Short mmCIF file of C-alpha atoms in Angstrom, two decimals:
data_model
loop_
_atom_site.label_atom_id
_atom_site.label_comp_id
_atom_site.label_asym_id
_atom_site.label_seq_id
_atom_site.Cartn_x
_atom_site.Cartn_y
_atom_site.Cartn_z
CA MET A 16 14.40 -46.74 27.88
CA ALA A 17 11.51 -44.70 26.57
CA GLY A 18 7.97 -45.40 27.80
CA PRO A 19 4.99 -46.30 25.73
CA SER A 20 4.26 -44.17 22.77
CA LEU A 21 1.30 -41.73 22.73
CA ARG A 22 -1.06 -40.33 20.17
CA PRO A 23 -1.27 -36.58 19.92
CA HIS A 24 -4.43 -34.74 18.76
CA VAL A 25 -4.11 -34.21 14.82
CA HIS A 26 -6.27 -31.68 12.91
CA TRP A 27 -7.17 -31.98 9.34
CA ALA A 28 -8.60 -29.87 6.31
CA GLN A 29 -8.36 -30.42 2.43
CA ARG A 30 -8.51 -28.63 -0.82
CA HIS A 31 -8.99 -30.09 -4.24
CA ARG A 32 -5.02 -30.50 -4.70
CA GLU A 33 -3.64 -30.53 -1.04
CA LEU A 34 -4.52 -31.95 2.40
CA TYR A 35 -3.22 -30.05 5.61
CA LEU A 36 -2.41 -31.69 8.95
CA ARG A 37 -1.78 -29.94 12.03
CA VAL A 38 -0.17 -32.05 14.70
CA GLU A 39 -0.47 -30.65 18.44
CA LEU A 40 3.07 -31.32 19.58
CA SER A 41 5.20 -28.71 20.72
CA ASP A 42 9.30 -28.42 20.41
CA VAL A 43 9.24 -31.57 18.23
CA GLN A 44 12.84 -32.65 17.66
CA ASN A 45 14.49 -33.73 14.47
CA PRO A 46 11.57 -34.79 12.34
CA ASP A 47 12.55 -36.46 9.05
CA ILE A 48 9.65 -37.35 6.92
CA ALA A 49 9.92 -39.22 3.46
CA ILE A 50 7.45 -41.29 1.54
CA THR A 51 8.51 -44.32 -0.66
CA ASP A 52 6.24 -46.64 -2.24
CA ASN A 53 3.36 -44.36 -1.17
CA VAL A 54 4.38 -44.95 2.42
CA LEU A 55 5.17 -41.94 4.65
CA HIS A 56 7.64 -42.68 7.09
CA PHE A 57 8.62 -40.16 9.87
CA LYS A 58 11.86 -40.52 11.72
CA ALA A 59 13.28 -39.00 14.91
CA ILE A 60 16.75 -39.31 16.86
CA PHE A 61 16.22 -39.46 20.58
CA PRO A 62 18.83 -37.90 22.56
CA PHE A 63 18.71 -40.46 25.23
CA THR A 64 19.46 -43.37 22.98
CA LYS A 65 20.90 -41.70 19.87
CA THR A 66 18.71 -44.45 18.07
CA LEU A 67 17.09 -44.09 14.98
CA PHE A 68 13.31 -44.86 15.31
CA ALA A 69 11.34 -45.86 12.16
CA THR A 70 8.18 -47.55 11.32
CA VAL A 71 8.03 -49.20 8.03
CA ILE A 72 4.60 -50.25 6.91
CA LYS A 73 4.22 -52.92 4.00
CA PRO A 74 0.92 -52.04 2.58
CA GLN A 75 -1.09 -54.49 0.28
CA HIS A 76 -2.62 -53.60 -2.78
CA ARG A 77 -0.73 -50.13 -2.85
CA GLU A 78 -2.64 -48.47 0.11
CA LEU A 79 -1.32 -45.62 1.41
CA ALA A 80 -0.24 -45.26 5.10
CA LEU A 81 1.25 -42.38 7.08
CA ASP A 82 3.36 -43.30 10.10
CA LEU A 83 4.56 -40.69 12.41
CA LYS A 84 6.97 -40.99 15.67
CA ALA A 85 8.51 -38.15 17.24
CA GLN A 86 9.73 -37.19 20.40
CA GLY A 87 8.08 -33.85 21.99
CA HIS A 88 6.19 -32.31 24.55
CA GLY A 89 2.44 -33.12 24.73
CA ALA A 90 -0.14 -32.99 27.02
CA LYS A 91 1.23 -35.74 28.87
CA GLY A 92 4.80 -34.72 29.01
CA ASP A 93 7.84 -35.89 27.61
CA ASN A 94 7.18 -39.09 25.58
CA ILE A 95 7.40 -40.68 22.32
CA TYR A 96 4.31 -39.82 20.18
CA GLU A 97 3.17 -41.86 17.12
CA PHE A 98 0.12 -42.29 14.98
CA GLN A 99 -0.65 -43.78 11.88
CA ILE A 100 -3.20 -42.63 9.08
CA GLU A 101 -4.05 -44.60 6.14
CA PHE A 102 -5.34 -42.16 3.32
CA LEU A 103 -8.39 -42.77 1.33
CA GLU A 104 -6.83 -42.23 -1.99
CA PRO A 105 -3.24 -41.74 -3.28
CA VAL A 106 -0.94 -38.74 -2.75
CA GLU A 107 2.42 -37.45 -3.87
CA PRO A 108 5.41 -38.78 -2.35
CA LYS A 109 6.85 -35.54 -1.39
CA PRO A 110 5.31 -34.07 1.73
CA VAL A 111 6.18 -30.60 2.99
CA CYS A 112 6.85 -30.47 6.87
CA ARG A 113 6.99 -27.28 8.84
CA VAL A 114 7.78 -27.10 12.45
CA THR A 115 7.07 -24.52 14.99
CA GLN A 116 7.33 -24.13 18.71
CA ARG A 117 3.72 -24.92 19.10
CA GLN A 118 2.79 -27.44 16.51
CA LEU A 119 3.96 -29.38 13.28
CA ASN A 120 2.34 -28.74 10.11
CA ILE A 121 2.32 -30.95 7.05
CA THR A 122 1.14 -30.53 3.64
CA VAL A 123 0.34 -33.39 1.40
CA GLN A 124 -0.36 -32.86 -2.19
CA LYS A 125 -2.97 -35.22 -3.69
CA LYS A 126 -2.26 -37.29 -6.95
CA GLU A 127 -5.26 -36.46 -8.43
CA SER A 128 -7.40 -33.10 -8.11
CA ASN A 129 -10.77 -33.99 -6.54
CA TRP A 130 -12.57 -33.78 -3.11
CA TRP A 131 -12.11 -36.46 -0.67
CA GLU A 132 -15.34 -37.63 1.27
CA ARG A 133 -13.16 -38.21 4.39
CA LEU A 134 -9.45 -38.59 5.07
CA THR A 135 -8.98 -42.10 6.20
CA LYS A 136 -9.82 -45.26 4.36
CA GLN A 137 -11.46 -46.60 7.08
CA GLU A 138 -14.99 -45.27 7.55
CA LYS A 139 -14.89 -44.74 11.19
CA ARG A 140 -12.79 -41.63 12.01
CA PRO A 141 -9.91 -42.30 14.70
CA LEU A 142 -10.29 -40.82 17.84
CA PHE A 143 -7.32 -38.39 17.78
CA LEU A 144 -8.30 -37.14 14.41
CA ALA A 145 -10.52 -33.87 14.11
CA PRO A 146 -11.30 -31.27 11.46
CA ASP A 147 -9.06 -28.13 11.47
CA PHE A 148 -11.77 -25.45 11.52
CA ASP A 149 -9.30 -22.73 11.08
CA ARG A 150 -8.77 -24.03 7.53
CA TRP A 151 -11.75 -25.80 6.84
CA LEU A 152 -13.84 -25.23 3.61
CA ASP A 153 -16.70 -27.13 2.23
CA GLU A 154 -16.56 -28.37 -1.39
CA SER A 155 -18.42 -25.46 -3.05
CA ASP A 156 -16.17 -23.03 -1.08
CA ALA A 157 -13.38 -24.71 -2.16
CA GLU A 158 -14.36 -24.72 -5.77
CA MET A 159 -15.09 -21.22 -5.57
CA GLU A 160 -11.49 -20.26 -4.18
CA LEU A 161 -10.04 -22.39 -6.65
CA ARG A 162 -11.98 -20.81 -9.51
CA GLU A 163 -11.14 -17.18 -8.02
CA LYS A 164 -7.57 -18.20 -8.31
CA GLU A 165 -7.67 -19.27 -11.62
CA GLU A 166 -9.86 -16.26 -12.98
CA GLU A 167 -7.17 -14.02 -11.36
CA LYS A 168 -4.06 -15.66 -13.11
CA ILE A 169 -5.91 -15.60 -16.39
CA ASN A 170 -6.54 -11.87 -15.83
CA LYS A 171 -3.16 -11.26 -14.79
CA MET A 172 -1.89 -12.88 -17.94
CA LYS A 173 -4.17 -10.96 -20.34
CA ILE A 174 -3.17 -7.78 -18.74
CA GLU A 175 0.45 -8.69 -19.36
CA SER A 176 -0.13 -9.68 -22.80
CA ARG A 177 -2.19 -6.42 -23.55
CA VAL A 178 0.23 -3.91 -22.11
CA PRO A 179 2.75 -3.12 -24.78
CA LYS A 180 6.63 -2.99 -23.59
CA ASP A 181 7.79 0.73 -23.26
CA PRO A 182 11.12 1.27 -24.81
CA PHE A 183 11.10 4.95 -23.05
CA LYS A 184 10.04 3.51 -19.83
CA HIS A 185 13.65 4.25 -17.88
CA LEU A 186 13.85 7.53 -19.75
CA LYS A 187 10.45 8.62 -18.24
CA LYS A 188 11.24 7.50 -15.09
CA GLY A 189 14.64 9.30 -14.86
CA TYR A 190 12.82 12.43 -16.03
CA LEU A 191 10.21 12.37 -13.19
CA ILE A 192 12.76 11.32 -10.64
CA MET A 193 14.53 14.51 -11.77
CA TYR A 194 11.54 16.58 -11.92
CA ASN A 195 10.53 15.87 -8.30
CA LEU A 196 13.99 16.42 -7.17
CA VAL A 197 14.44 19.67 -8.55
CA GLN A 198 11.17 20.72 -7.24
CA PHE A 199 12.13 19.48 -3.85
CA LEU A 200 15.15 21.07 -3.68
CA GLY A 201 13.61 24.44 -4.82
CA PHE A 202 10.91 24.38 -1.89
CA SER A 203 13.52 23.29 0.55
CA TRP A 204 15.70 26.18 -0.17
CA ILE A 205 12.56 28.35 0.14
CA PHE A 206 11.48 26.75 3.29
CA VAL A 207 15.28 26.92 4.98
CA ASN A 208 15.66 30.60 3.77
CA MET A 209 12.25 31.75 5.49
CA THR A 210 12.90 29.80 8.47
CA VAL A 211 16.20 31.06 8.88
CA ARG A 212 15.27 34.73 8.48
CA LEU A 213 12.16 34.33 10.80
CA PHE A 214 14.52 33.46 13.44
CA ILE A 215 16.97 36.13 12.94
CA LEU A 216 14.92 39.04 11.76
CA GLY A 217 11.57 37.98 13.62
CA LYS A 218 8.49 39.83 12.18
CA ASP A 219 10.78 42.14 10.30
CA SER A 220 11.23 39.17 7.76
CA PHE A 221 7.64 39.31 6.71
CA TYR A 222 8.02 42.45 4.96
CA ASP A 223 10.78 41.55 2.41
CA THR A 224 9.72 38.12 1.65
CA PHE A 225 8.62 38.58 -1.70
CA HIS A 226 11.90 40.49 -2.66
CA THR A 227 14.11 37.55 -1.35
CA ILE A 228 12.10 34.55 -2.32
CA ALA A 229 10.09 35.60 -5.40
CA ASP A 230 12.85 34.50 -7.89
CA MET A 231 12.94 30.96 -6.47
CA MET A 232 9.37 30.64 -6.23
CA TYR A 233 8.72 32.04 -9.87
CA PHE A 234 10.96 29.04 -10.88
CA CYS A 235 9.41 26.45 -8.92
CA GLN A 236 5.90 27.52 -9.81
CA THR A 237 6.74 27.99 -13.68
CA LEU A 238 8.03 24.50 -13.79
CA ALA A 239 4.94 23.41 -11.89
CA PHE A 240 3.13 23.39 -15.21
CA MET A 241 4.86 20.29 -16.34
CA GLU A 242 2.58 18.57 -13.80
CA ILE A 243 -0.15 19.49 -16.04
CA MET A 244 1.47 18.30 -19.14
CA ASN A 245 2.65 15.02 -17.26
CA SER A 246 -1.00 14.21 -16.73
CA LEU A 247 -2.43 15.24 -20.07
CA ILE A 248 0.29 12.86 -21.88
CA GLY A 249 -0.42 10.25 -19.42
CA LEU A 250 3.19 10.14 -18.22
CA VAL A 251 1.44 10.08 -14.26
CA ARG A 252 -1.72 8.66 -13.07
CA SER A 253 -2.82 11.98 -11.36
CA PRO A 254 -6.09 13.30 -12.53
CA LEU A 255 -5.63 16.43 -14.34
CA ILE A 256 -8.38 18.67 -12.80
CA PRO A 257 -6.98 18.81 -9.37
CA ALA A 258 -3.33 19.69 -10.97
CA VAL A 259 -4.92 22.45 -13.31
CA VAL A 260 -6.79 23.99 -10.12
CA GLN A 261 -3.69 24.08 -7.95
CA VAL A 262 -1.24 25.37 -10.48
CA PHE A 263 -3.23 27.91 -12.26
CA GLY A 264 -4.71 29.18 -8.94
CA ARG A 265 -1.01 29.59 -7.47
CA ASN A 266 0.45 31.17 -10.40
CA PHE A 267 -2.43 33.61 -10.92
CA LEU A 268 -1.75 34.71 -7.39
CA LEU A 269 2.06 34.77 -7.86
CA PHE A 270 2.27 36.44 -11.22
CA VAL A 271 -0.77 38.62 -11.64
CA VAL A 272 -1.70 39.69 -7.77
CA LEU A 273 1.82 39.85 -6.57
CA GLY A 274 4.07 40.37 -9.26
CA SER A 275 2.03 43.31 -10.70
CA LEU A 276 1.16 45.17 -7.78
CA GLU A 277 4.30 46.45 -5.57
CA GLU A 278 2.13 47.60 -2.68
CA MET A 279 1.19 43.70 -2.25
CA GLN A 280 4.73 42.59 -2.24
CA SER A 281 5.62 44.05 1.03
CA LYS A 282 2.58 42.77 3.05
CA PRO A 283 3.08 40.06 5.74
CA VAL A 284 0.53 37.90 4.07
CA VAL A 285 3.21 36.88 1.36
CA PHE A 286 5.22 35.24 4.05
CA PHE A 287 2.40 32.87 4.98
CA ILE A 288 1.45 32.06 1.47
CA PHE A 289 5.09 31.16 0.53
CA TYR A 290 5.50 29.49 3.88
CA PHE A 291 2.59 27.31 3.50
CA TRP A 292 3.17 26.46 -0.30
CA SER A 293 6.83 25.39 0.75
CA ILE A 294 5.75 23.00 3.55
CA ILE A 295 3.12 21.24 1.56
CA GLU A 296 5.60 20.49 -1.14
CA LEU A 297 8.48 19.26 1.39
CA PHE A 298 6.37 16.12 1.74
CA ARG A 299 4.86 15.78 -1.80
CA TYR A 300 7.76 15.82 -3.93
CA PRO A 301 9.86 13.31 -2.24
CA TYR A 302 7.08 11.06 -1.78
CA TYR A 303 6.75 10.92 -5.77
CA MET A 304 10.45 10.88 -6.13
CA LEU A 305 10.45 7.61 -4.12
CA SER A 306 7.26 6.22 -5.81
CA CYS A 307 9.19 6.51 -9.04
CA ILE A 308 11.62 3.73 -7.90
CA SER A 309 8.98 1.84 -5.96
CA ILE A 310 10.17 2.79 -2.46
CA GLU A 311 7.58 3.56 0.19
CA TRP A 312 8.72 5.23 3.45
CA LYS A 313 5.56 4.88 5.87
CA PRO A 314 6.27 8.18 7.72
CA LEU A 315 6.73 10.10 4.57
CA THR A 316 3.48 8.42 3.44
CA TRP A 317 1.36 9.60 6.35
CA LEU A 318 2.88 13.18 6.12
CA ARG A 319 1.97 13.31 2.56
CA TYR A 320 -1.47 12.21 3.00
CA THR A 321 -2.25 14.07 6.58
CA ALA A 322 -0.27 17.31 6.37
CA TRP A 323 -2.57 18.67 3.74
CA ILE A 324 -5.19 18.67 6.53
CA PRO A 325 -4.17 21.69 8.40
CA LEU A 326 -2.25 23.12 5.66
CA TYR A 327 -4.53 23.34 2.63
CA PRO A 328 -7.24 25.40 4.42
CA LEU A 329 -4.50 27.74 6.05
CA GLY A 330 -2.88 28.32 2.59
CA ALA A 331 -6.29 28.99 1.03
CA LEU A 332 -7.09 31.59 3.94
CA ALA A 333 -3.78 33.50 3.35
CA GLU A 334 -4.76 33.38 -0.48
CA ALA A 335 -8.00 34.78 0.37
CA VAL A 336 -6.64 37.64 2.59
CA CYS A 337 -4.23 38.46 -0.20
CA ILE A 338 -7.16 38.68 -2.66
CA VAL A 339 -9.25 40.78 -0.26
CA GLN A 340 -6.21 43.03 0.10
CA SER A 341 -5.55 43.65 -3.39
CA ILE A 342 -9.00 44.44 -4.44
CA PRO A 343 -8.94 48.09 -3.26
CA ILE A 344 -5.63 48.42 -4.97
CA PHE A 345 -6.67 47.34 -8.20
CA SER A 346 -9.91 49.28 -8.19
CA GLU A 347 -7.96 52.51 -7.07
CA THR A 348 -5.24 52.07 -10.01
CA GLY A 349 -7.70 50.33 -12.67
CA LYS A 350 -5.17 48.10 -13.43
CA PHE A 351 -6.21 45.02 -15.84
CA SER A 352 -9.59 46.77 -16.07
CA LEU A 353 -11.36 46.27 -19.38
CA GLY A 354 -13.23 49.25 -20.83
CA LEU A 355 -15.72 48.58 -23.50
CA PRO A 356 -16.35 50.68 -26.65
CA ASN A 357 -19.21 52.90 -27.24
CA PRO A 358 -22.21 52.89 -27.37
CA LEU A 359 -21.67 50.87 -24.01
CA ASN A 360 -18.87 52.92 -22.60
CA VAL A 361 -18.80 50.55 -19.51
CA THR A 362 -15.52 49.34 -17.68
CA ILE A 363 -15.29 46.09 -16.24
CA GLN A 364 -13.31 46.43 -12.93
CA PHE A 365 -10.63 43.92 -12.48
CA SER A 366 -11.56 43.89 -8.67
CA VAL A 367 -14.96 42.46 -9.95
CA PHE A 368 -13.07 39.37 -11.42
CA LEU A 369 -11.11 38.98 -8.21
CA GLN A 370 -14.45 38.89 -6.07
CA ILE A 371 -15.63 36.09 -8.47
CA TYR A 372 -12.11 34.51 -8.15
CA LEU A 373 -12.55 34.52 -4.31
CA ILE A 374 -15.63 32.04 -4.86
CA ALA A 375 -13.63 29.94 -7.43
CA LEU A 376 -10.75 29.74 -4.58
CA PHE A 377 -12.87 27.88 -2.38
CA LEU A 378 -14.76 25.90 -5.02
CA GLY A 379 -11.15 24.72 -6.13
CA LEU A 380 -10.19 23.85 -2.41
CA PHE A 381 -13.22 21.90 -2.34
CA VAL A 382 -12.12 19.79 -5.37
CA ASN A 383 -8.33 19.37 -4.14
CA PHE A 384 -9.85 18.25 -0.51
CA ARG A 385 -11.85 15.71 -2.05
CA HIS A 386 -9.26 14.25 -4.45
CA LEU A 387 -6.81 14.29 -1.38
CA TYR A 388 -9.46 12.69 0.90
CA LYS A 389 -9.74 10.00 -1.76
CA GLN A 390 -6.02 9.38 -1.98
CA ARG A 391 -5.77 9.33 1.77
CA LYS A 392 -8.30 6.73 2.26
CA HIS A 393 -6.85 4.40 -0.48
CA HIS A 394 -3.23 4.68 0.93
CA LEU A 395 -3.76 5.13 4.95
CA GLY A 396 -7.53 3.48 5.20
CA PRO A 397 -7.93 -0.01 6.82
CA LYS A 398 -6.70 -2.66 4.75
CA LYS A 399 -9.26 -5.41 3.82
CA ARG A 400 -7.92 -8.68 5.20
CA LYS A 401 -8.35 -12.15 3.40
CA MET A 402 -9.63 -14.94 5.42
CA LYS A 403 -7.27 -17.78 5.63
CA TYR A 404 -8.52 -21.32 5.94
#
């Protein structure tokens, strides 16, 4: 036969609409809780007798009582633990019970949303009952929490009502997926081709990089102008200035400097420019492609917002070296130089513009660095954790 029943420790907390009870019992077996006529009954089948225990309370004047009885492991070992709580005010007859290995959690809904001055009808608190400080809130704090939830719900409804349904939503998403996929495949081809040639030819692959890769790079960088259009028409949320700086900067170097000077096309620096560009895009375009379908792969997210830290300075350095090497050639050939008519009779050398462009290059690098740093902090920075009571 079972020994005398014991009372476990019970911790409680409340909100305006709910009561929380945490029963300090581990490995509770077969809990069965039901409330009828404002009386909550807890039943458990004990293995040693297979008898159903139940405590039925007949309250007078519709007084609410909670009666618990369970077999579990408490501070004094295997016993039958039970306690009874008579609530201060009526509650809903459908409690929610959740059993864990360490405790038993019960949530009870109040019939009326108000703040109780105490849990039990009796003024003197039972010895086994104590506040649950992990979830405890004062009335003012609970009202603030309730108000914040209501405001958040109202704001969400307002935003949803204001945002019109876009009939072209799926078409836009399909376009963005296709654009990012094409760019990813293009830069993947560039990266793989250059890597294979580097392993086979070694340093000799540096000198004919432009003649081997230029056509695909022309295609990818021309297509990149769509990123500016996407930002202008609001198709993506990316800010416009960083996109303009990157696209125009790369295309100026590719089409004007490298594309117009055959002497520059065989320089080893071309290899490093194309290689750094392609590595950066191998992480950027697949990240955006997955974002279009609301998929986040954490390793890819980390690479997208971390790889630029070494790659952008190295790419900018390679571009600066290319500009410096091209200045003497433009000065000697006079290509793209602007001659002013009489009486000024002055020629503005294109090499002067390139010297100014060097300054703009590093200013543009600062703009992109600042933008990417904010994005990295937003996606990879420490998340604010909400306190749970």
